[in-house]
């Protein structure tokens, strides 16, 4: 087993502490003019950087499962074959990492979160979602943020199977939030009545993570 990259985690944690409530330029988030495409404080990068805790779990397709639970009518466990047999969608979206790089026009293919909602049917009391991964990463979102047509569980990028370093077999993308809100190596999805901060949310990062608000760090 690899160990999580403690140095990176400590560095990012210290950074979040130092910049609490501030933008990348060290000012309070304000009414800076919005660029149509690039959120404030971001720059575009070529290629697709890899960013994670330093553990790249190997999950064979034979052993891969996605478990969905919580206050829902129909909890489920999908095997790889069952995942593949779901209706598939393709989208193109931008990707914004909180460390300030963005990539434009990523072609994704996978299963939409809305499809999952339609199958598992959350009870009205379910208002949050916690994603957990095979590297033990966790991330939380309001159900409302997941109930959007661009939120996908993807297994394909640019028409090719998602590589292990980018979270294959299956990762989540949540284009309207910073990229840490999208769990790589997706393992479980737990609907919940209460919010539960994830890995970065307990380490100084924003609970909401809205790139257009430059909402990077917690208050
Ligand atoms: N399971 C897991 N998911 C994760 C992470 C992680 O460490 N583990 N890192 C997050 C962060 S901070 C970012 S920016 C993106 C990076 O995805 P990429 O490596 O494919 O660019 O994945 C997010 N999802
Ligand atoms: Mo990130």
PDB file of C-alpha atoms and ligand atoms in Angstrom:
ATOM      1  CA  UNK A   1       0.000   0.000   0.000  1.00  0.00           C
ATOM      2  CA  UNK A   2       1.258   3.467  -0.839  1.00  0.00           C
ATOM      3  CA  UNK A   3       1.016   6.046   1.847  1.00  0.00           C
ATOM      4  CA  UNK A   4      -0.860   9.260   1.282  1.00  0.00           C
ATOM      5  CA  UNK A   5       1.432  12.129   0.344  1.00  0.00           C
ATOM      6  CA  UNK A   6       1.607  13.769   3.789  1.00  0.00           C
ATOM      7  CA  UNK A   7       3.882  16.562   2.657  1.00  0.00           C
ATOM      8  CA  UNK A   8       1.482  17.627  -0.065  1.00  0.00           C
ATOM      9  CA  UNK A   9      -1.457  17.430   2.320  1.00  0.00           C
ATOM     10  CA  UNK A  10       0.384  19.542   4.919  1.00  0.00           C
ATOM     11  CA  UNK A  11       1.419  22.100   2.314  1.00  0.00           C
ATOM     12  CA  UNK A  12      -2.088  22.505   0.989  1.00  0.00           C
ATOM     13  CA  UNK A  13      -3.501  22.655   4.519  1.00  0.00           C
ATOM     14  CA  UNK A  14      -1.075  25.434   5.498  1.00  0.00           C
ATOM     15  CA  UNK A  15      -1.896  27.266   2.304  1.00  0.00           C
ATOM     16  CA  UNK A  16      -5.618  27.124   3.032  1.00  0.00           C
ATOM     17  CA  UNK A  17      -4.960  28.426   6.550  1.00  0.00           C
ATOM     18  CA  UNK A  18      -2.836  31.345   5.271  1.00  0.00           C
ATOM     19  CA  UNK A  19      -5.365  32.311   2.616  1.00  0.00           C
ATOM     20  CA  UNK A  20      -8.511  31.873   4.645  1.00  0.00           C
ATOM     21  CA  UNK A  21     -11.220  34.116   3.178  1.00  0.00           C
ATOM     22  CA  UNK A  22      -8.920  35.474   0.482  1.00  0.00           C
ATOM     23  CA  UNK A  23      -8.500  34.957  -3.230  1.00  0.00           C
ATOM     24  CA  UNK A  24      -5.352  33.771  -4.969  1.00  0.00           C
ATOM     25  CA  UNK A  25      -4.134  37.394  -5.181  1.00  0.00           C
ATOM     26  CA  UNK A  26      -4.638  37.818  -1.456  1.00  0.00           C
ATOM     27  CA  UNK A  27      -7.708  40.023  -1.706  1.00  0.00           C
ATOM     28  CA  UNK A  28     -11.240  39.344  -0.565  1.00  0.00           C
ATOM     29  CA  UNK A  29     -13.477  37.788  -3.216  1.00  0.00           C
ATOM     30  CA  UNK A  30     -15.325  40.742  -4.725  1.00  0.00           C
ATOM     31  CA  UNK A  31     -16.974  41.982  -7.842  1.00  0.00           C
ATOM     32  CA  UNK A  32     -14.008  41.476 -10.161  1.00  0.00           C
ATOM     33  CA  UNK A  33     -15.206  41.282 -13.715  1.00  0.00           C
ATOM     34  CA  UNK A  34     -16.001  37.771 -14.813  1.00  0.00           C
ATOM     35  CA  UNK A  35     -14.220  36.435 -17.784  1.00  0.00           C
ATOM     36  CA  UNK A  36     -16.702  34.398 -19.777  1.00  0.00           C
ATOM     37  CA  UNK A  37     -14.672  31.287 -19.753  1.00  0.00           C
ATOM     38  CA  UNK A  38     -11.913  31.338 -17.139  1.00  0.00           C
ATOM     39  CA  UNK A  39     -12.904  31.748 -13.486  1.00  0.00           C
ATOM     40  CA  UNK A  40     -10.982  34.418 -11.515  1.00  0.00           C
ATOM     41  CA  UNK A  41      -7.473  33.470 -10.441  1.00  0.00           C
ATOM     42  CA  UNK A  42      -7.279  30.529 -12.868  1.00  0.00           C
ATOM     43  CA  UNK A  43      -5.036  29.961 -15.887  1.00  0.00           C
ATOM     44  CA  UNK A  44      -5.364  27.355 -18.600  1.00  0.00           C
ATOM     45  CA  UNK A  45      -2.900  24.540 -18.856  1.00  0.00           C
ATOM     46  CA  UNK A  46      -2.060  22.187 -21.670  1.00  0.00           C
ATOM     47  CA  UNK A  47      -2.563  18.508 -21.176  1.00  0.00           C
ATOM     48  CA  UNK A  48      -4.169  17.195 -18.033  1.00  0.00           C
ATOM     49  CA  UNK A  49      -2.141  17.378 -14.802  1.00  0.00           C
ATOM     50  CA  UNK A  50      -2.560  14.626 -12.225  1.00  0.00           C
ATOM     51  CA  UNK A  51      -3.401  15.801  -8.721  1.00  0.00           C
ATOM     52  CA  UNK A  52      -4.362  13.617  -5.792  1.00  0.00           C
ATOM     53  CA  UNK A  53      -3.133  12.282  -2.453  1.00  0.00           C
ATOM     54  CA  UNK A  54      -0.393  10.236  -4.111  1.00  0.00           C
ATOM     55  CA  UNK A  55      -2.116   6.864  -3.875  1.00  0.00           C
ATOM     56  CA  UNK A  56      -3.299   5.441  -7.190  1.00  0.00           C
ATOM     57  CA  UNK A  57      -5.346   2.393  -6.203  1.00  0.00           C
ATOM     58  CA  UNK A  58      -5.527  -0.467  -8.679  1.00  0.00           C
ATOM     59  CA  UNK A  59      -9.067  -1.715  -8.949  1.00  0.00           C
ATOM     60  CA  UNK A  60      -9.567  -4.517 -11.435  1.00  0.00           C
ATOM     61  CA  UNK A  61     -12.820  -4.398 -13.372  1.00  0.00           C
ATOM     62  CA  UNK A  62     -13.674  -7.825 -11.968  1.00  0.00           C
ATOM     63  CA  UNK A  63     -13.492  -6.513  -8.382  1.00  0.00           C
ATOM     64  CA  UNK A  64     -14.858  -3.044  -9.039  1.00  0.00           C
ATOM     65  CA  UNK A  65     -18.206  -2.202  -7.460  1.00  0.00           C
ATOM     66  CA  UNK A  66     -20.130   0.985  -6.895  1.00  0.00           C
ATOM     67  CA  UNK A  67     -22.258   0.934  -3.750  1.00  0.00           C
ATOM     68  CA  UNK A  68     -25.064   3.473  -3.359  1.00  0.00           C
ATOM     69  CA  UNK A  69     -26.828   3.850  -0.036  1.00  0.00           C
ATOM     70  CA  UNK A  70     -28.413   6.186   2.498  1.00  0.00           C
ATOM     71  CA  UNK A  71     -32.022   7.413   2.732  1.00  0.00           C
ATOM     72  CA  UNK A  72     -33.067   6.180  -0.708  1.00  0.00           C
ATOM     73  CA  UNK A  73     -35.810   3.834  -1.880  1.00  0.00           C
ATOM     74  CA  UNK A  74     -33.510   1.470  -3.741  1.00  0.00           C
ATOM     75  CA  UNK A  75     -29.969   1.040  -2.461  1.00  0.00           C
ATOM     76  CA  UNK A  76     -27.774  -0.717  -5.028  1.00  0.00           C
ATOM     77  CA  UNK A  77     -24.427  -2.245  -5.779  1.00  0.00           C
ATOM     78  CA  UNK A  78     -23.321  -2.130  -9.384  1.00  0.00           C
ATOM     79  CA  UNK A  79     -20.731  -4.448 -10.847  1.00  0.00           C
ATOM     80  CA  UNK A  80     -18.684  -3.161 -13.768  1.00  0.00           C
ATOM     81  CA  UNK A  81     -21.070  -4.883 -16.221  1.00  0.00           C
ATOM     82  CA  UNK A  82     -24.070  -3.292 -14.531  1.00  0.00           C
ATOM     83  CA  UNK A  83     -22.440   0.118 -14.655  1.00  0.00           C
ATOM     84  CA  UNK A  84     -21.775  -0.339 -18.378  1.00  0.00           C
ATOM     85  CA  UNK A  85     -25.380  -1.378 -19.024  1.00  0.00           C
ATOM     86  CA  UNK A  86     -26.741   1.974 -17.780  1.00  0.00           C
ATOM     87  CA  UNK A  87     -27.783   4.672 -20.273  1.00  0.00           C
ATOM     88  CA  UNK A  88     -24.686   6.592 -21.324  1.00  0.00           C
ATOM     89  CA  UNK A  89     -24.236  10.299 -21.966  1.00  0.00           C
ATOM     90  CA  UNK A  90     -21.515  12.427 -23.485  1.00  0.00           C
ATOM     91  CA  UNK A  91     -20.681  15.955 -22.417  1.00  0.00           C
ATOM     92  CA  UNK A  92     -17.902  18.466 -22.946  1.00  0.00           C
ATOM     93  CA  UNK A  93     -16.908  20.592 -19.964  1.00  0.00           C
ATOM     94  CA  UNK A  94     -14.149  22.631 -18.360  1.00  0.00           C
ATOM     95  CA  UNK A  95     -12.186  21.494 -15.309  1.00  0.00           C
ATOM     96  CA  UNK A  96     -10.949  23.932 -12.647  1.00  0.00           C
ATOM     97  CA  UNK A  97      -8.444  22.819 -10.014  1.00  0.00           C
ATOM     98  CA  UNK A  98      -8.260  24.960  -6.883  1.00  0.00           C
ATOM     99  CA  UNK A  99      -4.460  25.158  -7.264  1.00  0.00           C
ATOM    100  CA  UNK A 100      -5.303  27.496 -10.203  1.00  0.00           C
ATOM    101  CA  UNK A 101      -5.045  25.432 -13.383  1.00  0.00           C
ATOM    102  CA  UNK A 102      -8.006  24.866 -15.646  1.00  0.00           C
ATOM    103  CA  UNK A 103      -8.496  22.717 -18.731  1.00  0.00           C
ATOM    104  CA  UNK A 104     -11.105  23.514 -21.344  1.00  0.00           C
ATOM    105  CA  UNK A 105     -13.298  21.295 -23.492  1.00  0.00           C
ATOM    106  CA  UNK A 106     -12.883  17.889 -21.887  1.00  0.00           C
ATOM    107  CA  UNK A 107     -14.971  15.292 -23.727  1.00  0.00           C
ATOM    108  CA  UNK A 108     -16.451  12.907 -21.166  1.00  0.00           C
ATOM    109  CA  UNK A 109     -18.614   9.849 -21.412  1.00  0.00           C
ATOM    110  CA  UNK A 110     -20.316   8.008 -18.603  1.00  0.00           C
ATOM    111  CA  UNK A 111     -23.495   7.722 -16.552  1.00  0.00           C
ATOM    112  CA  UNK A 112     -25.291  10.843 -15.396  1.00  0.00           C
ATOM    113  CA  UNK A 113     -25.940  11.505 -11.737  1.00  0.00           C
ATOM    114  CA  UNK A 114     -29.522  12.336 -12.682  1.00  0.00           C
ATOM    115  CA  UNK A 115     -29.929   8.831 -14.034  1.00  0.00           C
ATOM    116  CA  UNK A 116     -28.661   7.465 -10.715  1.00  0.00           C
ATOM    117  CA  UNK A 117     -31.145   9.664  -8.836  1.00  0.00           C
ATOM    118  CA  UNK A 118     -33.979   8.366 -11.019  1.00  0.00           C
ATOM    119  CA  UNK A 119     -33.077   4.775 -10.127  1.00  0.00           C
ATOM    120  CA  UNK A 120     -32.302   4.982  -6.406  1.00  0.00           C
ATOM    121  CA  UNK A 121     -35.007   7.578  -5.663  1.00  0.00           C
ATOM    122  CA  UNK A 122     -33.727   9.537  -2.656  1.00  0.00           C
ATOM    123  CA  UNK A 123     -36.272  10.240   0.069  1.00  0.00           C
ATOM    124  CA  UNK A 124     -37.153  13.940   0.469  1.00  0.00           C
ATOM    125  CA  UNK A 125     -35.044  14.004   3.645  1.00  0.00           C
ATOM    126  CA  UNK A 126     -31.870  13.253   1.633  1.00  0.00           C
ATOM    127  CA  UNK A 127     -30.191  16.606   1.062  1.00  0.00           C
ATOM    128  CA  UNK A 128     -26.496  15.767   0.870  1.00  0.00           C
ATOM    129  CA  UNK A 129     -24.225  13.309  -0.898  1.00  0.00           C
ATOM    130  CA  UNK A 130     -20.903  11.877   0.294  1.00  0.00           C
ATOM    131  CA  UNK A 131     -18.589  10.265  -2.259  1.00  0.00           C
ATOM    132  CA  UNK A 132     -15.901   7.829  -1.076  1.00  0.00           C
ATOM    133  CA  UNK A 133     -13.055   6.458  -3.112  1.00  0.00           C
ATOM    134  CA  UNK A 134     -10.723   3.463  -3.251  1.00  0.00           C
ATOM    135  CA  UNK A 135      -7.858   5.685  -2.016  1.00  0.00           C
ATOM    136  CA  UNK A 136     -10.031   6.559   1.033  1.00  0.00           C
ATOM    137  CA  UNK A 137     -10.647  10.099  -0.213  1.00  0.00           C
ATOM    138  CA  UNK A 138     -14.058  11.552   0.566  1.00  0.00           C
ATOM    139  CA  UNK A 139     -15.912  14.592  -0.709  1.00  0.00           C
ATOM    140  CA  UNK A 140     -19.302  16.064   0.103  1.00  0.00           C
ATOM    141  CA  UNK A 141     -21.868  18.033  -1.886  1.00  0.00           C
ATOM    142  CA  UNK A 142     -25.466  19.146  -1.495  1.00  0.00           C
ATOM    143  CA  UNK A 143     -27.797  16.867  -3.445  1.00  0.00           C
ATOM    144  CA  UNK A 144     -28.949  19.945  -5.387  1.00  0.00           C
ATOM    145  CA  UNK A 145     -25.425  20.396  -6.764  1.00  0.00           C
ATOM    146  CA  UNK A 146     -25.329  16.776  -7.917  1.00  0.00           C
ATOM    147  CA  UNK A 147     -28.778  16.974  -9.481  1.00  0.00           C
ATOM    148  CA  UNK A 148     -27.464  18.727 -12.578  1.00  0.00           C
ATOM    149  CA  UNK A 149     -27.116  17.570 -16.162  1.00  0.00           C
ATOM    150  CA  UNK A 150     -23.328  18.037 -16.255  1.00  0.00           C
ATOM    151  CA  UNK A 151     -22.581  15.883 -13.184  1.00  0.00           C
ATOM    152  CA  UNK A 152     -21.363  12.505 -14.400  1.00  0.00           C
ATOM    153  CA  UNK A 153     -19.708   9.305 -13.285  1.00  0.00           C
ATOM    154  CA  UNK A 154     -17.239   9.018 -16.127  1.00  0.00           C
ATOM    155  CA  UNK A 155     -15.199   6.100 -17.398  1.00  0.00           C
ATOM    156  CA  UNK A 156     -14.035   7.761 -20.612  1.00  0.00           C
ATOM    157  CA  UNK A 157     -12.096  10.904 -21.514  1.00  0.00           C
ATOM    158  CA  UNK A 158     -11.478  11.907 -25.139  1.00  0.00           C
ATOM    159  CA  UNK A 159     -13.022   8.631 -26.218  1.00  0.00           C
ATOM    160  CA  UNK A 160     -10.556   6.470 -24.306  1.00  0.00           C
ATOM    161  CA  UNK A 161     -10.947   4.565 -21.027  1.00  0.00           C
ATOM    162  CA  UNK A 162     -10.117   6.813 -18.085  1.00  0.00           C
ATOM    163  CA  UNK A 163      -6.564   6.048 -17.000  1.00  0.00           C
ATOM    164  CA  UNK A 164      -5.779   4.906 -13.494  1.00  0.00           C
ATOM    165  CA  UNK A 165      -3.914   8.129 -12.696  1.00  0.00           C
ATOM    166  CA  UNK A 166      -7.031  10.146 -13.544  1.00  0.00           C
ATOM    167  CA  UNK A 167      -9.298   7.994 -11.408  1.00  0.00           C
ATOM    168  CA  UNK A 168     -10.250   5.016 -13.568  1.00  0.00           C
ATOM    169  CA  UNK A 169     -12.242   2.840 -13.733  1.00  0.00           C
ATOM    170  CA  UNK A 170     -14.780   5.515 -12.734  1.00  0.00           C
ATOM    171  CA  UNK A 171     -14.521   9.054 -11.373  1.00  0.00           C
ATOM    172  CA  UNK A 172     -17.021  11.822 -10.802  1.00  0.00           C
ATOM    173  CA  UNK A 173     -16.993  15.222 -12.496  1.00  0.00           C
ATOM    174  CA  UNK A 174     -18.836  18.249 -11.115  1.00  0.00           C
ATOM    175  CA  UNK A 175     -17.917  20.985 -13.609  1.00  0.00           C
ATOM    176  CA  UNK A 176     -19.553  23.879 -11.743  1.00  0.00           C
ATOM    177  CA  UNK A 177     -17.351  23.271  -8.661  1.00  0.00           C
ATOM    178  CA  UNK A 178     -13.591  23.091  -8.181  1.00  0.00           C
ATOM    179  CA  UNK A 179     -12.224  19.764  -9.327  1.00  0.00           C
ATOM    180  CA  UNK A 180     -11.610  18.367  -5.845  1.00  0.00           C
ATOM    181  CA  UNK A 181     -15.401  17.921  -5.630  1.00  0.00           C
ATOM    182  CA  UNK A 182     -15.097  15.131  -8.226  1.00  0.00           C
ATOM    183  CA  UNK A 183     -13.962  11.882  -6.630  1.00  0.00           C
ATOM    184  CA  UNK A 184     -11.469   9.762  -8.568  1.00  0.00           C
ATOM    185  CA  UNK A 185     -11.613   5.936  -8.110  1.00  0.00           C
ATOM    186  CA  UNK A 186     -15.257   6.168  -7.082  1.00  0.00           C
ATOM    187  CA  UNK A 187     -16.328   3.433  -4.658  1.00  0.00           C
ATOM    188  CA  UNK A 188     -19.437   4.512  -2.751  1.00  0.00           C
ATOM    189  CA  UNK A 189     -22.090   7.186  -2.932  1.00  0.00           C
ATOM    190  CA  UNK A 190     -23.966   7.816   0.278  1.00  0.00           C
ATOM    191  CA  UNK A 191     -27.013  10.031   0.378  1.00  0.00           C
ATOM    192  CA  UNK A 192     -27.517  11.726   3.741  1.00  0.00           C
ATOM    193  CA  UNK A 193     -29.762  13.990   5.736  1.00  0.00           C
ATOM    194  CA  UNK A 194     -26.773  15.796   7.278  1.00  0.00           C
ATOM    195  CA  UNK A 195     -23.753  17.283   5.563  1.00  0.00           C
ATOM    196  CA  UNK A 196     -20.410  15.685   6.381  1.00  0.00           C
ATOM    197  CA  UNK A 197     -17.235  17.524   5.321  1.00  0.00           C
ATOM    198  CA  UNK A 198     -14.855  15.531   3.118  1.00  0.00           C
ATOM    199  CA  UNK A 199     -11.075  15.185   3.040  1.00  0.00           C
ATOM    200  CA  UNK A 200     -10.257  18.741   1.923  1.00  0.00           C
ATOM    201  CA  UNK A 201     -13.282  20.338   3.539  1.00  0.00           C
ATOM    202  CA  UNK A 202     -11.874  19.445   6.981  1.00  0.00           C
ATOM    203  CA  UNK A 203      -8.464  20.797   5.920  1.00  0.00           C
ATOM    204  CA  UNK A 204      -9.356  24.390   5.231  1.00  0.00           C
ATOM    205  CA  UNK A 205     -11.003  24.180   1.833  1.00  0.00           C
ATOM    206  CA  UNK A 206     -14.388  25.650   1.100  1.00  0.00           C
ATOM    207  CA  UNK A 207     -17.444  23.519   1.636  1.00  0.00           C
ATOM    208  CA  UNK A 208     -19.088  24.992  -1.463  1.00  0.00           C
ATOM    209  CA  UNK A 209     -16.088  25.339  -3.843  1.00  0.00           C
ATOM    210  CA  UNK A 210     -17.573  27.643  -6.473  1.00  0.00           C
ATOM    211  CA  UNK A 211     -14.929  28.698  -9.045  1.00  0.00           C
ATOM    212  CA  UNK A 212     -16.851  31.758 -10.227  1.00  0.00           C
ATOM    213  CA  UNK A 213     -17.001  33.090  -6.676  1.00  0.00           C
ATOM    214  CA  UNK A 214     -13.338  32.238  -6.193  1.00  0.00           C
ATOM    215  CA  UNK A 215     -14.607  30.309  -3.233  1.00  0.00           C
ATOM    216  CA  UNK A 216     -11.437  28.288  -2.545  1.00  0.00           C
ATOM    217  CA  UNK A 217     -10.795  28.313   1.178  1.00  0.00           C
ATOM    218  CA  UNK A 218     -13.031  28.020   4.204  1.00  0.00           C
ATOM    219  CA  UNK A 219     -13.808  30.973   6.416  1.00  0.00           C
TER     220      UNK A 219
HETATM  221  N1  LIG B   1     -10.160   9.822  -4.895  1.00  0.00           N
HETATM  222  C1  LIG B   1      -9.611  11.016  -5.084  1.00  0.00           C
HETATM  223  N2  LIG B   1     -10.271  11.909  -5.839  1.00  0.00           N
HETATM  224  C2  LIG B   1      -9.746  13.133  -6.062  1.00  0.00           C
HETATM  225  C3  LIG B   1      -8.524  13.529  -5.464  1.00  0.00           C
HETATM  226  C4  LIG B   1      -7.867  12.559  -4.655  1.00  0.00           C
HETATM  227  O1  LIG B   1      -6.788  12.799  -4.080  1.00  0.00           O
HETATM  228  N3  LIG B   1      -8.440  11.319  -4.489  1.00  0.00           N
HETATM  229  N4  LIG B   1      -8.030  14.776  -5.698  1.00  0.00           N
HETATM  230  C5  LIG B   1      -8.971  15.808  -6.154  1.00  0.00           C
HETATM  231  C6  LIG B   1      -8.314  17.006  -6.657  1.00  0.00           C
HETATM  232  S1  LIG B   1      -7.672  18.072  -5.520  1.00  0.00           S
HETATM  233  C7  LIG B   1      -8.324  17.324  -8.002  1.00  0.00           C
HETATM  234  S2  LIG B   1      -7.726  18.807  -8.582  1.00  0.00           S
HETATM  235  C8  LIG B   1      -8.783  16.358  -9.015  1.00  0.00           C
HETATM  236  C9  LIG B   1      -7.642  16.080  -9.973  1.00  0.00           C
HETATM  237  O2  LIG B   1      -7.991  15.157 -10.958  1.00  0.00           O
HETATM  238  P1  LIG B   1      -6.882  14.726 -11.995  1.00  0.00           P
HETATM  239  O3  LIG B   1      -5.717  14.155 -11.233  1.00  0.00           O
HETATM  240  O4  LIG B   1      -7.534  13.744 -12.879  1.00  0.00           O
HETATM  241  O5  LIG B   1      -6.465  15.976 -12.722  1.00  0.00           O
HETATM  242  O6  LIG B   1      -9.213  15.134  -8.454  1.00  0.00           O
HETATM  243  C10 LIG B   1      -9.924  15.265  -7.228  1.00  0.00           C
HETATM  244  N5  LIG B   1     -10.444  13.981  -6.851  1.00  0.00           N
HETATM  245 MO1  LIG B   2      -7.295  20.081  -6.709  1.00  0.00          MO
END
